[in-house]
XYZ file of N, CA and C in Angstrom:
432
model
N -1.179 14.638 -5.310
C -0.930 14.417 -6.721
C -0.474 12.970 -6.929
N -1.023 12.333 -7.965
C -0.312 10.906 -8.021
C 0.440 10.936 -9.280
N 1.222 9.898 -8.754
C 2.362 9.464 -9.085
C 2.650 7.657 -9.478
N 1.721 7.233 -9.098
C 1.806 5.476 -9.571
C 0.622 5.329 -9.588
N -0.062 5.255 -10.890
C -1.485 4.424 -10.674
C -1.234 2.999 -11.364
N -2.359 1.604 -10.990
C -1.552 0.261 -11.552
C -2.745 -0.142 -11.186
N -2.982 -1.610 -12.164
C -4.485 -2.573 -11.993
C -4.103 -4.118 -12.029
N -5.049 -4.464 -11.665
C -4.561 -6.227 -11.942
C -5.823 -6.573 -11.793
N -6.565 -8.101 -12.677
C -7.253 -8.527 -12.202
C -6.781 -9.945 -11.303
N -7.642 -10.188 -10.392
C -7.473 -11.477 -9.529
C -7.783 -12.579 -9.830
N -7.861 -13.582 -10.328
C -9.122 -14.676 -10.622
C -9.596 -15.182 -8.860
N -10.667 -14.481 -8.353
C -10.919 -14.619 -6.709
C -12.132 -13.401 -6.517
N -13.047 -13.935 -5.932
C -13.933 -13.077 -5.902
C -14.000 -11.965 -4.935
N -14.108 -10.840 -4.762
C -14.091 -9.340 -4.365
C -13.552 -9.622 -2.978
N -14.722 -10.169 -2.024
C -14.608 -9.937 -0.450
C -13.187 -11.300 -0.420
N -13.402 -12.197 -0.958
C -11.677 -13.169 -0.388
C -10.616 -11.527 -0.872
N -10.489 -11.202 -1.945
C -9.263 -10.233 -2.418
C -8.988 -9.244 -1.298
N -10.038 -8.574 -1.112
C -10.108 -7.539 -0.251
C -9.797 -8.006 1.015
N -10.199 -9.046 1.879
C -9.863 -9.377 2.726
C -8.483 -9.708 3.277
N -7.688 -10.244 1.935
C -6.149 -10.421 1.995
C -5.628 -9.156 2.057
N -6.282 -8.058 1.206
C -5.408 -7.057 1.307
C -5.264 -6.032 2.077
N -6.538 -6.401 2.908
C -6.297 -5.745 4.243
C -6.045 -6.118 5.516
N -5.410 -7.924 5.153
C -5.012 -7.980 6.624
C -3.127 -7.503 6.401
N -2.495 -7.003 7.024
C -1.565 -6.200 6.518
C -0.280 -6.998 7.173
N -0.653 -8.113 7.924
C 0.303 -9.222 8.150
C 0.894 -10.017 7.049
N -0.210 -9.769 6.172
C 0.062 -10.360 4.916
C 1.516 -9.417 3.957
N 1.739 -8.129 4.492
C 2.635 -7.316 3.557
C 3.999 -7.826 3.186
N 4.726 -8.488 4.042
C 5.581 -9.059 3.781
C 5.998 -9.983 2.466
N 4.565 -10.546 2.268
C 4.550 -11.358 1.077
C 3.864 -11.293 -0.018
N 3.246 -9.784 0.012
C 3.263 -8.877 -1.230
C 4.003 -7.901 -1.324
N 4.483 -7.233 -0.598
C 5.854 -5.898 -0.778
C 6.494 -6.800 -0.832
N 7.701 -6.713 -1.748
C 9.240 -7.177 -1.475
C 9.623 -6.164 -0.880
N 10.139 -4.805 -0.453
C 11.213 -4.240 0.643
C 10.029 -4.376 1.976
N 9.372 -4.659 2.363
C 8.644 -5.280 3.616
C 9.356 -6.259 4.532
N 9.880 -5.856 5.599
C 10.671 -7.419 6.011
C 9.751 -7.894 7.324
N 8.760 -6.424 7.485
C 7.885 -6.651 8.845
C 6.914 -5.968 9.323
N 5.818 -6.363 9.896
C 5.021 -5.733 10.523
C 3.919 -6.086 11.631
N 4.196 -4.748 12.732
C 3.561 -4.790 13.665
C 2.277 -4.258 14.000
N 1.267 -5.348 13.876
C -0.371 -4.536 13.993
C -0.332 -3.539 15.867
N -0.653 -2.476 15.166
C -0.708 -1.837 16.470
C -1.986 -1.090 17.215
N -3.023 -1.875 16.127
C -4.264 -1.158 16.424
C -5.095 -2.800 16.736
N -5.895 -2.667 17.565
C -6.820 -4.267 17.644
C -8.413 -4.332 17.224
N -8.769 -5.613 16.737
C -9.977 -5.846 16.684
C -10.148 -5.317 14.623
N -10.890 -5.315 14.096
C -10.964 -5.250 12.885
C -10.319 -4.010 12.299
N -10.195 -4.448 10.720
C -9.250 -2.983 10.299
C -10.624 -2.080 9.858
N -10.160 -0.617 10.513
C -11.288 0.190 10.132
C -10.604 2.021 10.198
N -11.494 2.507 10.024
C -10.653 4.284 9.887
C -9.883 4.513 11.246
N -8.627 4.584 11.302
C -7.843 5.046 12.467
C -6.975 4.076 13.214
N -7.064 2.602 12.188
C -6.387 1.780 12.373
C -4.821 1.731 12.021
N -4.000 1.363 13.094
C -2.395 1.855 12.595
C -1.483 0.605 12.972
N -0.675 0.252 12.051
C -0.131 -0.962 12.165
C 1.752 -0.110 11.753
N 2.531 -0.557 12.009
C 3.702 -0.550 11.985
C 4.375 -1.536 10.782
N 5.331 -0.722 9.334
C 6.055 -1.526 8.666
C 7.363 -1.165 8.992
N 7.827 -2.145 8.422
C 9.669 -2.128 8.630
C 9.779 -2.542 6.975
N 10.810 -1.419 6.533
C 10.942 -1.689 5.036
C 12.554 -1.731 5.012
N 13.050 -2.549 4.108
C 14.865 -2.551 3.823
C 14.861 -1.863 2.780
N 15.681 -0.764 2.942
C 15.721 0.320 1.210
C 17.109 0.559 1.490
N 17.995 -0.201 0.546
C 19.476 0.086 -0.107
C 20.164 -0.291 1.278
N 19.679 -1.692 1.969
C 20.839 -2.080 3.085
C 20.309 -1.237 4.416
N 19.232 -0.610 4.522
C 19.125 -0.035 5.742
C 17.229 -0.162 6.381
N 17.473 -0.576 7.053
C 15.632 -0.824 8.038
C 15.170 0.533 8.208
N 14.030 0.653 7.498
C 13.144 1.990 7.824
C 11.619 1.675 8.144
N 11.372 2.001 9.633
C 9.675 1.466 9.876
C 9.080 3.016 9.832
N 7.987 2.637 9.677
C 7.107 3.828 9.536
C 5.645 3.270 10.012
N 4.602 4.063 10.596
C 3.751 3.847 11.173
C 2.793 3.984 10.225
N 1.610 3.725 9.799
C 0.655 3.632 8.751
C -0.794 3.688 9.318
N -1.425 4.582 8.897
C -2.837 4.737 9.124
C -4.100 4.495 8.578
N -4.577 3.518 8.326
C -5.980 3.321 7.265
C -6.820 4.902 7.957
N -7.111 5.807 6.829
C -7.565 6.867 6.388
C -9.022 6.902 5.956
N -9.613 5.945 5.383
C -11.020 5.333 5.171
C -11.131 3.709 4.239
N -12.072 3.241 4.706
C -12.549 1.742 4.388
C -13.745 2.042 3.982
N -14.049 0.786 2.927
C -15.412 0.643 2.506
C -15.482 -0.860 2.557
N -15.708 -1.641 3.252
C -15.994 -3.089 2.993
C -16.028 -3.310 1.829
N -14.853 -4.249 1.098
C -15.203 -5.300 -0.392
C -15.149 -3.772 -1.059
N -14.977 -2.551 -1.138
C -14.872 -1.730 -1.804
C -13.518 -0.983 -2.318
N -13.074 -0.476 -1.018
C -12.033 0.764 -1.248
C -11.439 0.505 0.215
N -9.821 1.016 -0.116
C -9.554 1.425 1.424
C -8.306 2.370 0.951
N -8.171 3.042 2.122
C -6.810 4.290 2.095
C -6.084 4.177 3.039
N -4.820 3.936 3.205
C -3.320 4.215 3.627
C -2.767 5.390 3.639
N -2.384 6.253 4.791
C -1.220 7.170 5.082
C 0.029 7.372 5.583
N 0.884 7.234 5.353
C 2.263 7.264 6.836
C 2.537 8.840 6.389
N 3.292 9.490 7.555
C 3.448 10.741 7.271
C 5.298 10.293 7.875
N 5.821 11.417 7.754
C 7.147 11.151 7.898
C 8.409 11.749 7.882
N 9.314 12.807 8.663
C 10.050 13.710 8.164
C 9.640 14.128 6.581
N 8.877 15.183 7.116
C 8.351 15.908 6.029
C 7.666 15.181 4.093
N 7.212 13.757 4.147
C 6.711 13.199 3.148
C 6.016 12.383 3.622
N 4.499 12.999 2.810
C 3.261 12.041 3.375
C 2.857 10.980 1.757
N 3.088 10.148 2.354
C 2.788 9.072 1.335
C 1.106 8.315 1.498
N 0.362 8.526 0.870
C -0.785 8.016 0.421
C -1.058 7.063 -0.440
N -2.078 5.783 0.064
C -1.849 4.745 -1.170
C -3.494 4.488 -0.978
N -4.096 4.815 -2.106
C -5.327 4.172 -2.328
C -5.865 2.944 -3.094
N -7.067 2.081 -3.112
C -7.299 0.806 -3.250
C -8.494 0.859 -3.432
N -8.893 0.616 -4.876
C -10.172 -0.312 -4.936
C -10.631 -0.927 -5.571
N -11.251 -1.839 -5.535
C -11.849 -3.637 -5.535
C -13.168 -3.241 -6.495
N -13.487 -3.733 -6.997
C -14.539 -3.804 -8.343
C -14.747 -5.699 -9.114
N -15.877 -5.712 -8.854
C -16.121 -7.186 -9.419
C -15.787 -7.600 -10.981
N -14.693 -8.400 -11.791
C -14.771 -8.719 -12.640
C -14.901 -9.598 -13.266
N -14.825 -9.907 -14.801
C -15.712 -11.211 -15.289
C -15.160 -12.357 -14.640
N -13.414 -12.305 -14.490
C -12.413 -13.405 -14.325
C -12.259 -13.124 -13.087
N -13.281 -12.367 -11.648
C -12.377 -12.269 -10.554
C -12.644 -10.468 -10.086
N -11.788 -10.240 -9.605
C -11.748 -8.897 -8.968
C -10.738 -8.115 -9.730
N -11.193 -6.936 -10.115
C -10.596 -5.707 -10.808
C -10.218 -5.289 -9.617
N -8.373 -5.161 -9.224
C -7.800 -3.851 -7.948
C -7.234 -2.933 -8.840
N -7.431 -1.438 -8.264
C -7.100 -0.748 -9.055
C -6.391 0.607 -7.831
N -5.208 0.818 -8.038
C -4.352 0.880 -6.828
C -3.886 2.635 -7.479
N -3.623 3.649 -6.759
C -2.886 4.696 -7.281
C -2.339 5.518 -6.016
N -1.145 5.802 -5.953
C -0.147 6.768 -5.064
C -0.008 7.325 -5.145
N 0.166 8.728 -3.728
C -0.028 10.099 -3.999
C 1.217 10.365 -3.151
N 2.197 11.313 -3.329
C 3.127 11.960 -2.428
C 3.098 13.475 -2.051
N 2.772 13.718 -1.072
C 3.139 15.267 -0.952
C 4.360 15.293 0.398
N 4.989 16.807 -0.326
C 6.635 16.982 0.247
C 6.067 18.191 1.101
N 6.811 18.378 2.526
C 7.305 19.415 2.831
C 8.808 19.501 3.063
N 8.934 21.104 3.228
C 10.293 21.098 3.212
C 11.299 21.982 2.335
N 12.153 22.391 1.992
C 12.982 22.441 0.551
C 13.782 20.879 0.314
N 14.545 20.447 1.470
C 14.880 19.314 0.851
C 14.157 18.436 0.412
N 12.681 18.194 0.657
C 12.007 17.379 0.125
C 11.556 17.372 -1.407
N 10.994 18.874 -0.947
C 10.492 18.922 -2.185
C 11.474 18.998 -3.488
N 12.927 19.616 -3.416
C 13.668 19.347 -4.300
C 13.830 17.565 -4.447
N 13.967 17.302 -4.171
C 14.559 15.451 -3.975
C 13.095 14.850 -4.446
N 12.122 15.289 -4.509
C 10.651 14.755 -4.654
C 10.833 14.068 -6.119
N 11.632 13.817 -7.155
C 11.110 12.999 -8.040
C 12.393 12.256 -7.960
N 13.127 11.927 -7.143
C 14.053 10.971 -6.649
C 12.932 10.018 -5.797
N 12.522 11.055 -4.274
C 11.699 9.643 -3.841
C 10.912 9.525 -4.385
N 10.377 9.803 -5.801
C 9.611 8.923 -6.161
C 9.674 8.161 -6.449
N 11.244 8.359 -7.887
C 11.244 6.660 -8.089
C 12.076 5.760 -7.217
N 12.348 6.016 -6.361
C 13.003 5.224 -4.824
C 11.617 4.347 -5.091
N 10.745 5.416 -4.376
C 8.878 4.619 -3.900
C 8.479 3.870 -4.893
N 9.132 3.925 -6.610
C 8.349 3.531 -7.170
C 8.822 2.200 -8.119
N 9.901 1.864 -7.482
C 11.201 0.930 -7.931
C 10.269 -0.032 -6.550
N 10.439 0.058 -5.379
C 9.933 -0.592 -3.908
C 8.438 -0.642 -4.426
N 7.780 -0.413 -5.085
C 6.246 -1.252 -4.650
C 5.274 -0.934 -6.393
N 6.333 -0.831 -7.064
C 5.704 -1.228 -8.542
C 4.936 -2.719 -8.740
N 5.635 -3.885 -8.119
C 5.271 -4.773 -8.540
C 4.538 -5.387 -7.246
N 3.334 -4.399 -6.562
C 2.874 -5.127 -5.263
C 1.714 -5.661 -5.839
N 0.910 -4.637 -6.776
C -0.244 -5.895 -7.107
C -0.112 -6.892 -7.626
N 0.995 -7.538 -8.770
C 1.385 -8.422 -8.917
C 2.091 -9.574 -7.963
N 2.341 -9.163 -7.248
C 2.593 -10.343 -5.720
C 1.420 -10.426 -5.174
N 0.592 -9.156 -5.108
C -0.993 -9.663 -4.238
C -1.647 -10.633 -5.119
N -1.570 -10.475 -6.136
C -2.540 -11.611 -7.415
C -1.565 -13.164 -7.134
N -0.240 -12.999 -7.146
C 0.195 -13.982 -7.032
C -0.004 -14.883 -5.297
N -0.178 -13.919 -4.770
C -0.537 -14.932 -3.074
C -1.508 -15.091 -2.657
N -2.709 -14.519 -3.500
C -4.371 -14.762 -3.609
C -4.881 -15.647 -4.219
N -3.995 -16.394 -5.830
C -4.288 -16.960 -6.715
C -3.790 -18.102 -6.307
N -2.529 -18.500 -5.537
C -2.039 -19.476 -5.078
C -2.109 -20.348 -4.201
């Protein structure tokens, strides 16, 4: 079920956009709670590729392991981390526009659990306070 959908256009054409946004070294300087990450998969990003973030939420380091789920070259790509019981999903896709590239980004959470699922519209807006403003940092470190 989602829970954050968000768009931006780029002034930058499709394959440069897409390309930034999937090299994921780059996260640091589009997430703000991002302080790090470790590619842990080699050779190009593709389905089953898993890289390692380290996020700061309220004074405390939380890494989580992340899985690209499916790619489409210059198209689409999907993100999973799973995680004491909350799987967070983030989908992505790239569309050519007049001024640049249309991204058009939307997040899905599913809970297990009772504590989760009670607490589920807390982490949301935890999740949704931490990466509201990521396409707007991706436009800003693509455009710059």
């Amino acid at each position: 079920m989602s829970f954050m959908t968000q768009s931006v256009v780029i002034e930058r054409p499709v394959e440069e956009v897409f390309k930034a946004a999937v090299d994921f070294s780059n996260s640091p300087q589009i997430m703000e709670a991002v302080v790090a990450v470790e590619l842990l998969s080699e050779g190009p990003v593709r389905e089953g590729y898993k890289f390692k973030e380290t996020r700061e939420i309220r004074g405390r380091k939380v890494s989580a392991v992340i899985e690209v789920t499916a790619i489409e070259e210059n198209r689409s790509y999907s993100v999973k981390s799973v995680q004491s019981g909350l799987d967070l999903r983030y989908h992505y896709q790239f569309e050519p526009a007049p001024n640049g590239t249309k991204v058009v980004f939307q997040g899905e959470l599913f809970t297990q659990g009772l504590r989760n699922t009670l607490t589920r519209p807390l982490i949301k807006q935890i999740i949704k306070k931490e990466d509201q403003n990521h396409l707007q940092h991706l436009k800003k470190f693509i455009e710059s």
